[in-house]
Amino acid sequence: MSVPLYVPAGEGEYVNIRDTKRTYLKLTTPDSDGEFGFFEHHMAPEAKGAAPHIHKQSTEMFYVVKGEIEFTIGDRKVVGEPGAFAYVPKGEPHGFTNRGTEDATLLIMFYPIYNREDYFRGLGRLTAGGRNPTLEELQEHMAKYDQFMV
């Protein structure tokens, strides 16, 4: 059973993914009984985010807090500045990158969550110490958490 939750700014569990990103796990599967996930994703200038992919079971939403995020949604590319929102229903191809020369912050929401926090934790492990995982390792990891490259 989920209970009310408050996570102060700059606090909570986080995962470093390579040297370019930090993701705060603000609302996780146990917190919401698997209903909803909320993540605060910080990106270095010109950092790659996620290559185009789909989720077969989850809807994903994005809100740009800081910087310029280039979204690929379907076959369209758009640049989101602070205040921009993107809604991506399950099955729709999408990806994102920090196209700017400044740090960027992106809020990422999932419904339902399907243990998405473990996806971020796993990426942290796969890229620890500057390691570049193989394509096969990435695809295997992604598939466990409802993410499939397109």
PDB file of N, CA and C in Angstrom, residues 41-133:
ATOM      1  N   HIS A  41      15.995  13.964 -14.127  1.00  0.00           N
ATOM      2  CA  HIS A  41      17.134  13.547 -14.949  1.00  0.00           C
ATOM      3  C   HIS A  41      17.976  14.774 -15.306  1.00  0.00           C
ATOM      4  N   HIS A  42      19.219  14.796 -14.827  1.00  0.00           N
ATOM      5  CA  HIS A  42      20.139  15.906 -15.091  1.00  0.00           C
ATOM      6  C   HIS A  42      21.101  15.483 -16.191  1.00  0.00           C
ATOM      7  N   MET A  43      21.312  16.369 -17.150  1.00  0.00           N
ATOM      8  CA  MET A  43      22.167  16.051 -18.292  1.00  0.00           C
ATOM      9  C   MET A  43      23.224  17.126 -18.487  1.00  0.00           C
ATOM     10  N   ALA A  44      24.443  16.698 -18.766  1.00  0.00           N
ATOM     11  CA  ALA A  44      25.530  17.620 -19.082  1.00  0.00           C
ATOM     12  C   ALA A  44      25.292  18.224 -20.467  1.00  0.00           C
ATOM     13  N   PRO A  45      25.972  19.317 -20.786  1.00  0.00           N
ATOM     14  CA  PRO A  45      25.827  19.908 -22.127  1.00  0.00           C
ATOM     15  C   PRO A  45      26.102  18.868 -23.219  1.00  0.00           C
ATOM     16  N   GLU A  46      25.237  18.873 -24.211  1.00  0.00           N
ATOM     17  CA  GLU A  46      25.341  18.010 -25.391  1.00  0.00           C
ATOM     18  C   GLU A  46      25.355  16.517 -25.058  1.00  0.00           C
ATOM     19  N   ALA A  47      24.874  16.143 -23.892  1.00  0.00           N
ATOM     20  CA  ALA A  47      24.819  14.726 -23.506  1.00  0.00           C
ATOM     21  C   ALA A  47      23.711  14.013 -24.272  1.00  0.00           C
ATOM     22  N   LYS A  48      24.016  12.790 -24.673  1.00  0.00           N
ATOM     23  CA  LYS A  48      22.989  11.963 -25.297  1.00  0.00           C
ATOM     24  C   LYS A  48      22.084  11.448 -24.200  1.00  0.00           C
ATOM     25  N   GLY A  49      20.830  11.408 -24.461  1.00  0.00           N
ATOM     26  CA  GLY A  49      19.877  10.895 -23.486  1.00  0.00           C
ATOM     27  C   GLY A  49      19.528   9.468 -23.822  1.00  0.00           C
ATOM     28  N   ALA A  50      18.439   9.291 -24.523  1.00  0.00           N
ATOM     29  CA  ALA A  50      17.978   7.960 -24.905  1.00  0.00           C
ATOM     30  C   ALA A  50      17.800   7.919 -26.418  1.00  0.00           C
ATOM     31  N   ALA A  51      18.399   6.922 -27.049  1.00  0.00           N
ATOM     32  CA  ALA A  51      18.193   6.706 -28.481  1.00  0.00           C
ATOM     33  C   ALA A  51      16.729   6.324 -28.711  1.00  0.00           C
ATOM     34  N   PRO A  52      16.223   6.527 -29.921  1.00  0.00           N
ATOM     35  CA  PRO A  52      14.815   6.184 -30.182  1.00  0.00           C
ATOM     36  C   PRO A  52      14.481   4.754 -29.757  1.00  0.00           C
ATOM     37  N   HIS A  53      13.363   4.652 -29.057  1.00  0.00           N
ATOM     38  CA  HIS A  53      12.901   3.381 -28.508  1.00  0.00           C
ATOM     39  C   HIS A  53      11.399   3.441 -28.299  1.00  0.00           C
ATOM     40  N   ILE A  54      10.820   2.311 -27.941  1.00  0.00           N
ATOM     41  CA  ILE A  54       9.401   2.257 -27.584  1.00  0.00           C
ATOM     42  C   ILE A  54       9.257   1.546 -26.244  1.00  0.00           C
ATOM     43  N   HIS A  55       8.093   1.749 -25.642  1.00  0.00           N
ATOM     44  CA  HIS A  55       7.659   0.979 -24.482  1.00  0.00           C
ATOM     45  C   HIS A  55       6.354   0.308 -24.906  1.00  0.00           C
ATOM     46  N   LYS A  56       6.269  -0.991 -24.723  1.00  0.00           N
ATOM     47  CA  LYS A  56       5.061  -1.720 -25.122  1.00  0.00           C
ATOM     48  C   LYS A  56       3.958  -1.622 -24.083  1.00  0.00           C
ATOM     49  N   GLN A  57       4.337  -1.357 -22.812  1.00  0.00           N
ATOM     50  CA  GLN A  57       3.343  -1.371 -21.742  1.00  0.00           C
ATOM     51  C   GLN A  57       3.215  -0.057 -20.986  1.00  0.00           C
ATOM     52  N   SER A  58       4.146   0.858 -21.160  1.00  0.00           N
ATOM     53  CA  SER A  58       4.132   2.101 -20.373  1.00  0.00           C
ATOM     54  C   SER A  58       3.960   3.333 -21.248  1.00  0.00           C
ATOM     55  N   THR A  59       3.304   4.308 -20.684  1.00  0.00           N
ATOM     56  CA  THR A  59       3.245   5.649 -21.249  1.00  0.00           C
ATOM     57  C   THR A  59       4.336   6.458 -20.564  1.00  0.00           C
ATOM     58  N   GLU A  60       5.021   7.308 -21.331  1.00  0.00           N
ATOM     59  CA  GLU A  60       6.098   8.124 -20.773  1.00  0.00           C
ATOM     60  C   GLU A  60       5.801   9.592 -21.030  1.00  0.00           C
ATOM     61  N   MET A  61       6.094  10.414 -20.038  1.00  0.00           N
ATOM     62  CA  MET A  61       5.887  11.850 -20.150  1.00  0.00           C
ATOM     63  C   MET A  61       7.153  12.574 -19.735  1.00  0.00           C
ATOM     64  N   PHE A  62       7.379  13.728 -20.347  1.00  0.00           N
ATOM     65  CA  PHE A  62       8.576  14.521 -20.083  1.00  0.00           C
ATOM     66  C   PHE A  62       8.184  15.976 -19.837  1.00  0.00           C
ATOM     67  N   TYR A  63       8.920  16.625 -18.929  1.00  0.00           N
ATOM     68  CA  TYR A  63       8.746  18.048 -18.682  1.00  0.00           C
ATOM     69  C   TYR A  63      10.133  18.669 -18.580  1.00  0.00           C
ATOM     70  N   VAL A  64      10.410  19.657 -19.421  1.00  0.00           N
ATOM     71  CA  VAL A  64      11.718  20.308 -19.428  1.00  0.00           C
ATOM     72  C   VAL A  64      11.747  21.383 -18.345  1.00  0.00           C
ATOM     73  N   VAL A  65      12.675  21.240 -17.410  1.00  0.00           N
ATOM     74  CA  VAL A  65      12.839  22.212 -16.328  1.00  0.00           C
ATOM     75  C   VAL A  65      13.901  23.242 -16.694  1.00  0.00           C
ATOM     76  N   LYS A  66      14.988  22.755 -17.309  1.00  0.00           N
ATOM     77  CA  LYS A  66      16.127  23.621 -17.603  1.00  0.00           C
ATOM     78  C   LYS A  66      16.805  23.136 -18.869  1.00  0.00           C
ATOM     79  N   GLY A  67      17.263  24.058 -19.706  1.00  0.00           N
ATOM     80  CA  GLY A  67      18.039  23.698 -20.887  1.00  0.00           C
ATOM     81  C   GLY A  67      17.193  23.521 -22.126  1.00  0.00           C
ATOM     82  N   GLU A  68      17.809  22.897 -23.129  1.00  0.00           N
ATOM     83  CA  GLU A  68      17.161  22.632 -24.415  1.00  0.00           C
ATOM     84  C   GLU A  68      17.240  21.141 -24.701  1.00  0.00           C
ATOM     85  N   ILE A  69      16.113  20.490 -24.670  1.00  0.00           N
ATOM     86  CA  ILE A  69      16.052  19.060 -24.928  1.00  0.00           C
ATOM     87  C   ILE A  69      15.483  18.843 -26.327  1.00  0.00           C
ATOM     88  N   GLU A  70      16.237  18.131 -27.138  1.00  0.00           N
ATOM     89  CA  GLU A  70      15.718  17.765 -28.452  1.00  0.00           C
ATOM     90  C   GLU A  70      15.035  16.412 -28.324  1.00  0.00           C
ATOM     91  N   PHE A  71      13.749  16.400 -28.614  1.00  0.00           N
ATOM     92  CA  PHE A  71      12.956  15.179 -28.576  1.00  0.00           C
ATOM     93  C   PHE A  71      12.788  14.645 -29.990  1.00  0.00           C
ATOM     94  N   THR A  72      12.886  13.339 -30.121  1.00  0.00           N
ATOM     95  CA  THR A  72      12.446  12.654 -31.327  1.00  0.00           C
ATOM     96  C   THR A  72      11.174  11.936 -30.916  1.00  0.00           C
ATOM     97  N   ILE A  73      10.082  12.280 -31.571  1.00  0.00           N
ATOM     98  CA  ILE A  73       8.789  11.656 -31.276  1.00  0.00           C
ATOM     99  C   ILE A  73       8.213  11.214 -32.615  1.00  0.00           C
ATOM    100  N   GLY A  74       8.155   9.903 -32.795  1.00  0.00           N
ATOM    101  CA  GLY A  74       7.789   9.383 -34.112  1.00  0.00           C
ATOM    102  C   GLY A  74       8.886   9.760 -35.087  1.00  0.00           C
ATOM    103  N   ASP A  75       8.520  10.390 -36.199  1.00  0.00           N
ATOM    104  CA  ASP A  75       9.522  10.817 -37.177  1.00  0.00           C
ATOM    105  C   ASP A  75       9.789  12.320 -37.090  1.00  0.00           C
ATOM    106  N   ARG A  76       9.342  12.934 -36.015  1.00  0.00           N
ATOM    107  CA  ARG A  76       9.454  14.377 -35.817  1.00  0.00           C
ATOM    108  C   ARG A  76      10.518  14.714 -34.784  1.00  0.00           C
ATOM    109  N   LYS A  77      11.244  15.788 -34.987  1.00  0.00           N
ATOM    110  CA  LYS A  77      12.187  16.310 -34.003  1.00  0.00           C
ATOM    111  C   LYS A  77      11.693  17.685 -33.570  1.00  0.00           C
ATOM    112  N   VAL A  78      11.662  17.901 -32.260  1.00  0.00           N
ATOM    113  CA  VAL A  78      11.270  19.196 -31.706  1.00  0.00           C
ATOM    114  C   VAL A  78      12.229  19.537 -30.576  1.00  0.00           C
ATOM    115  N   VAL A  79      12.419  20.826 -30.339  1.00  0.00           N
ATOM    116  CA  VAL A  79      13.285  21.265 -29.249  1.00  0.00           C
ATOM    117  C   VAL A  79      12.402  21.822 -28.144  1.00  0.00           C
ATOM    118  N   GLY A  80      12.538  21.215 -26.966  1.00  0.00           N
ATOM    119  CA  GLY A  80      11.776  21.652 -25.808  1.00  0.00           C
ATOM    120  C   GLY A  80      12.631  22.536 -24.920  1.00  0.00           C
ATOM    121  N   GLU A  81      12.112  23.700 -24.605  1.00  0.00           N
ATOM    122  CA  GLU A  81      12.751  24.622 -23.670  1.00  0.00           C
ATOM    123  C   GLU A  81      12.000  24.548 -22.353  1.00  0.00           C
ATOM    124  N   PRO A  82      12.486  25.217 -21.296  1.00  0.00           N
ATOM    125  CA  PRO A  82      11.807  25.138 -20.001  1.00  0.00           C
ATOM    126  C   PRO A  82      10.304  25.389 -20.117  1.00  0.00           C
ATOM    127  N   GLY A  83       9.547  24.484 -19.516  1.00  0.00           N
ATOM    128  CA  GLY A  83       8.089  24.556 -19.561  1.00  0.00           C
ATOM    129  C   GLY A  83       7.472  23.648 -20.611  1.00  0.00           C
ATOM    130  N   ALA A  84       8.282  23.099 -21.520  1.00  0.00           N
ATOM    131  CA  ALA A  84       7.752  22.211 -22.554  1.00  0.00           C
ATOM    132  C   ALA A  84       7.398  20.853 -21.946  1.00  0.00           C
ATOM    133  N   PHE A  85       6.363  20.235 -22.505  1.00  0.00           N
ATOM    134  CA  PHE A  85       5.863  18.943 -22.034  1.00  0.00           C
ATOM    135  C   PHE A  85       5.682  18.026 -23.233  1.00  0.00           C
ATOM    136  N   ALA A  86       6.023  16.759 -23.081  1.00  0.00           N
ATOM    137  CA  ALA A  86       5.800  15.768 -24.127  1.00  0.00           C
ATOM    138  C   ALA A  86       5.123  14.545 -23.519  1.00  0.00           C
ATOM    139  N   TYR A  87       4.093  14.074 -24.186  1.00  0.00           N
ATOM    140  CA  TYR A  87       3.341  12.884 -23.781  1.00  0.00           C
ATOM    141  C   TYR A  87       3.540  11.832 -24.871  1.00  0.00           C
ATOM    142  N   VAL A  88       4.033  10.651 -24.487  1.00  0.00           N
ATOM    143  CA  VAL A  88       4.326   9.604 -25.463  1.00  0.00           C
ATOM    144  C   VAL A  88       3.579   8.329 -25.060  1.00  0.00           C
ATOM    145  N   PRO A  89       2.461   8.026 -25.749  1.00  0.00           N
ATOM    146  CA  PRO A  89       1.721   6.808 -25.426  1.00  0.00           C
ATOM    147  C   PRO A  89       2.549   5.559 -25.731  1.00  0.00           C
ATOM    148  N   LYS A  90       2.195   4.464 -25.078  1.00  0.00           N
ATOM    149  CA  LYS A  90       2.907   3.208 -25.316  1.00  0.00           C
ATOM    150  C   LYS A  90       2.887   2.878 -26.805  1.00  0.00           C
ATOM    151  N   GLY A  91       4.011   2.318 -27.261  1.00  0.00           N
ATOM    152  CA  GLY A  91       4.134   1.925 -28.663  1.00  0.00           C
ATOM    153  C   GLY A  91       4.643   3.010 -29.589  1.00  0.00           C
ATOM    154  N   GLU A  92       4.758   4.247 -29.113  1.00  0.00           N
ATOM    155  CA  GLU A  92       5.227   5.344 -29.965  1.00  0.00           C
ATOM    156  C   GLU A  92       6.742   5.514 -29.833  1.00  0.00           C
ATOM    157  N   PRO A  93       7.477   5.546 -30.947  1.00  0.00           N
ATOM    158  CA  PRO A  93       8.924   5.739 -30.877  1.00  0.00           C
ATOM    159  C   PRO A  93       9.276   7.131 -30.358  1.00  0.00           C
ATOM    160  N   HIS A  94      10.303   7.180 -29.513  1.00  0.00           N
ATOM    161  CA  HIS A  94      10.737   8.466 -28.966  1.00  0.00           C
ATOM    162  C   HIS A  94      12.152   8.347 -28.426  1.00  0.00           C
ATOM    163  N   GLY A  95      12.800   9.486 -28.261  1.00  0.00           N
ATOM    164  CA  GLY A  95      14.129   9.570 -27.693  1.00  0.00           C
ATOM    165  C   GLY A  95      14.414  11.020 -27.354  1.00  0.00           C
ATOM    166  N   PHE A  96      15.556  11.290 -26.726  1.00  0.00           N
ATOM    167  CA  PHE A  96      15.873  12.673 -26.381  1.00  0.00           C
ATOM    168  C   PHE A  96      17.371  12.853 -26.187  1.00  0.00           C
ATOM    169  N   THR A  97      17.808  14.093 -26.304  1.00  0.00           N
ATOM    170  CA  THR A  97      19.197  14.458 -26.082  1.00  0.00           C
ATOM    171  C   THR A  97      19.253  15.916 -25.609  1.00  0.00           C
ATOM    172  N   ASN A  98      20.316  16.280 -24.904  1.00  0.00           N
ATOM    173  CA  ASN A  98      20.521  17.677 -24.531  1.00  0.00           C
ATOM    174  C   ASN A  98      21.230  18.328 -25.697  1.00  0.00           C
ATOM    175  N   ARG A  99      20.522  19.097 -26.470  1.00  0.00           N
ATOM    176  CA  ARG A  99      21.133  19.689 -27.651  1.00  0.00           C
ATOM    177  C   ARG A  99      21.863  20.978 -27.330  1.00  0.00           C
ATOM    178  N   GLY A 100      21.720  21.463 -26.110  1.00  0.00           N
ATOM    179  CA  GLY A 100      22.292  22.744 -25.739  1.00  0.00           C
ATOM    180  C   GLY A 100      23.713  22.655 -25.208  1.00  0.00           C
ATOM    181  N   THR A 101      24.280  23.822 -24.987  1.00  0.00           N
ATOM    182  CA  THR A 101      25.634  23.929 -24.440  1.00  0.00           C
ATOM    183  C   THR A 101      25.602  24.183 -22.940  1.00  0.00           C
ATOM    184  N   GLU A 102      24.439  24.072 -22.339  1.00  0.00           N
ATOM    185  CA  GLU A 102      24.249  24.248 -20.892  1.00  0.00           C
ATOM    186  C   GLU A 102      23.726  22.943 -20.304  1.00  0.00           C
ATOM    187  N   ASP A 103      23.845  22.806 -18.985  1.00  0.00           N
ATOM    188  CA  ASP A 103      23.229  21.671 -18.305  1.00  0.00           C
ATOM    189  C   ASP A 103      21.718  21.701 -18.559  1.00  0.00           C
ATOM    190  N   ALA A 104      21.110  20.539 -18.529  1.00  0.00           N
ATOM    191  CA  ALA A 104      19.658  20.445 -18.715  1.00  0.00           C
ATOM    192  C   ALA A 104      19.075  19.562 -17.612  1.00  0.00           C
ATOM    193  N   THR A 105      17.831  19.852 -17.254  1.00  0.00           N
ATOM    194  CA  THR A 105      17.095  19.033 -16.294  1.00  0.00           C
ATOM    195  C   THR A 105      15.754  18.678 -16.911  1.00  0.00           C
ATOM    196  N   LEU A 106      15.437  17.399 -16.845  1.00  0.00           N
ATOM    197  CA  LEU A 106      14.234  16.860 -17.454  1.00  0.00           C
ATOM    198  C   LEU A 106      13.514  16.009 -16.419  1.00  0.00           C
ATOM    199  N   LEU A 107      12.228  16.225 -16.245  1.00  0.00           N
ATOM    200  CA  LEU A 107      11.409  15.350 -15.400  1.00  0.00           C
ATOM    201  C   LEU A 107      10.819  14.276 -16.289  1.00  0.00           C
ATOM    202  N   ILE A 108      10.918  13.030 -15.834  1.00  0.00           N
ATOM    203  CA  ILE A 108      10.436  11.886 -16.612  1.00  0.00           C
ATOM    204  C   ILE A 108       9.433  11.125 -15.758  1.00  0.00           C
ATOM    205  N   MET A 109       8.254  10.868 -16.330  1.00  0.00           N
ATOM    206  CA  MET A 109       7.186  10.178 -15.624  1.00  0.00           C
ATOM    207  C   MET A 109       6.764   8.944 -16.411  1.00  0.00           C
ATOM    208  N   PHE A 110       6.465   7.871 -15.704  1.00  0.00           N
ATOM    209  CA  PHE A 110       6.004   6.629 -16.313  1.00  0.00           C
ATOM    210  C   PHE A 110       4.702   6.184 -15.675  1.00  0.00           C
ATOM    211  N   TYR A 111       3.805   5.657 -16.526  1.00  0.00           N
ATOM    212  CA  TYR A 111       2.559   5.081 -16.037  1.00  0.00           C
ATOM    213  C   TYR A 111       2.222   3.869 -16.900  1.00  0.00           C
ATOM    214  N   PRO A 112       2.066   2.679 -16.369  1.00  0.00           N
ATOM    215  CA  PRO A 112       2.581   2.269 -15.065  1.00  0.00           C
ATOM    216  C   PRO A 112       4.104   2.187 -15.107  1.00  0.00           C
ATOM    217  N   ILE A 113       4.690   1.993 -13.957  1.00  0.00           N
ATOM    218  CA  ILE A 113       6.141   2.159 -13.827  1.00  0.00           C
ATOM    219  C   ILE A 113       6.953   0.925 -14.200  1.00  0.00           C
ATOM    220  N   TYR A 114       6.487  -0.280 -13.915  1.00  0.00           N
ATOM    221  CA  TYR A 114       7.206  -1.517 -14.241  1.00  0.00           C
ATOM    222  C   TYR A 114       8.662  -1.500 -13.769  1.00  0.00           C
ATOM    223  N   ASN A 115       8.886  -1.143 -12.527  1.00  0.00           N
ATOM    224  CA  ASN A 115      10.227  -1.178 -11.914  1.00  0.00           C
ATOM    225  C   ASN A 115      11.259  -0.345 -12.667  1.00  0.00           C
ATOM    226  N   ARG A 116      10.843   0.773 -13.172  1.00  0.00           N
ATOM    227  CA  ARG A 116      11.733   1.615 -13.980  1.00  0.00           C
ATOM    228  C   ARG A 116      12.964   2.079 -13.192  1.00  0.00           C
ATOM    229  N   GLU A 117      12.843   2.210 -11.890  1.00  0.00           N
ATOM    230  CA  GLU A 117      14.006   2.604 -11.093  1.00  0.00           C
ATOM    231  C   GLU A 117      15.146   1.590 -11.254  1.00  0.00           C
ATOM    232  N   ASP A 118      14.798   0.315 -11.430  1.00  0.00           N
ATOM    233  CA  ASP A 118      15.824  -0.704 -11.634  1.00  0.00           C
ATOM    234  C   ASP A 118      16.478  -0.584 -13.007  1.00  0.00           C
ATOM    235  N   TYR A 119      15.757  -0.040 -13.964  1.00  0.00           N
ATOM    236  CA  TYR A 119      16.358   0.246 -15.270  1.00  0.00           C
ATOM    237  C   TYR A 119      17.488   1.263 -15.091  1.00  0.00           C
ATOM    238  N   PHE A 120      17.211   2.362 -14.376  1.00  0.00           N
ATOM    239  CA  PHE A 120      18.231   3.389 -14.160  1.00  0.00           C
ATOM    240  C   PHE A 120      19.390   2.850 -13.314  1.00  0.00           C
ATOM    241  N   ARG A 121      19.078   2.100 -12.272  1.00  0.00           N
ATOM    242  CA  ARG A 121      20.139   1.504 -11.447  1.00  0.00           C
ATOM    243  C   ARG A 121      21.045   0.610 -12.291  1.00  0.00           C
ATOM    244  N   GLY A 122      20.435  -0.184 -13.151  1.00  0.00           N
ATOM    245  CA  GLY A 122      21.200  -1.078 -14.011  1.00  0.00           C
ATOM    246  C   GLY A 122      22.075  -0.327 -15.006  1.00  0.00           C
ATOM    247  N   LEU A 123      21.546   0.768 -15.568  1.00  0.00           N
ATOM    248  CA  LEU A 123      22.377   1.584 -16.463  1.00  0.00           C
ATOM    249  C   LEU A 123      23.580   2.147 -15.717  1.00  0.00           C
ATOM    250  N   GLY A 124      23.359   2.537 -14.475  1.00  0.00           N
ATOM    251  CA  GLY A 124      24.469   3.026 -13.657  1.00  0.00           C
ATOM    252  C   GLY A 124      25.546   1.975 -13.494  1.00  0.00           C
ATOM    253  N   ARG A 125      25.127   0.737 -13.239  1.00  0.00           N
ATOM    254  CA  ARG A 125      26.103  -0.350 -13.091  1.00  0.00           C
ATOM    255  C   ARG A 125      26.814  -0.650 -14.414  1.00  0.00           C
ATOM    256  N   LEU A 126      26.055  -0.665 -15.513  1.00  0.00           N
ATOM    257  CA  LEU A 126      26.631  -0.990 -16.817  1.00  0.00           C
ATOM    258  C   LEU A 126      27.635   0.055 -17.298  1.00  0.00           C
ATOM    259  N   THR A 127      27.476   1.303 -16.847  1.00  0.00           N
ATOM    260  CA  THR A 127      28.348   2.384 -17.322  1.00  0.00           C
ATOM    261  C   THR A 127      29.316   2.876 -16.250  1.00  0.00           C
ATOM    262  N   ALA A 128      29.382   2.187 -15.118  1.00  0.00           N
ATOM    263  CA  ALA A 128      30.264   2.608 -14.023  1.00  0.00           C
ATOM    264  C   ALA A 128      31.717   2.655 -14.484  1.00  0.00           C
ATOM    265  N   GLY A 129      32.430   3.644 -13.987  1.00  0.00           N
ATOM    266  CA  GLY A 129      33.845   3.773 -14.312  1.00  0.00           C
ATOM    267  C   GLY A 129      34.120   4.104 -15.766  1.00  0.00           C
ATOM    268  N   GLY A 130      33.133   4.680 -16.459  1.00  0.00           N
ATOM    269  CA  GLY A 130      33.310   5.045 -17.860  1.00  0.00           C
ATOM    270  C   GLY A 130      33.152   3.895 -18.837  1.00  0.00           C
ATOM    271  N   ARG A 131      32.691   2.749 -18.344  1.00  0.00           N
ATOM    272  CA  ARG A 131      32.512   1.570 -19.201  1.00  0.00           C
ATOM    273  C   ARG A 131      31.433   1.813 -20.249  1.00  0.00           C
ATOM    274  N   ASN A 132      31.654   1.322 -21.450  1.00  0.00           N
ATOM    275  CA  ASN A 132      30.660   1.358 -22.517  1.00  0.00           C
ATOM    276  C   ASN A 132      30.132  -0.055 -22.728  1.00  0.00           C
ATOM    277  N   PRO A 133      28.895  -0.310 -22.328  1.00  0.00           N
ATOM    278  CA  PRO A 133      28.350  -1.660 -22.511  1.00  0.00           C
ATOM    279  C   PRO A 133      28.173  -1.982 -23.993  1.00  0.00           C
TER     280      PRO A 133
END
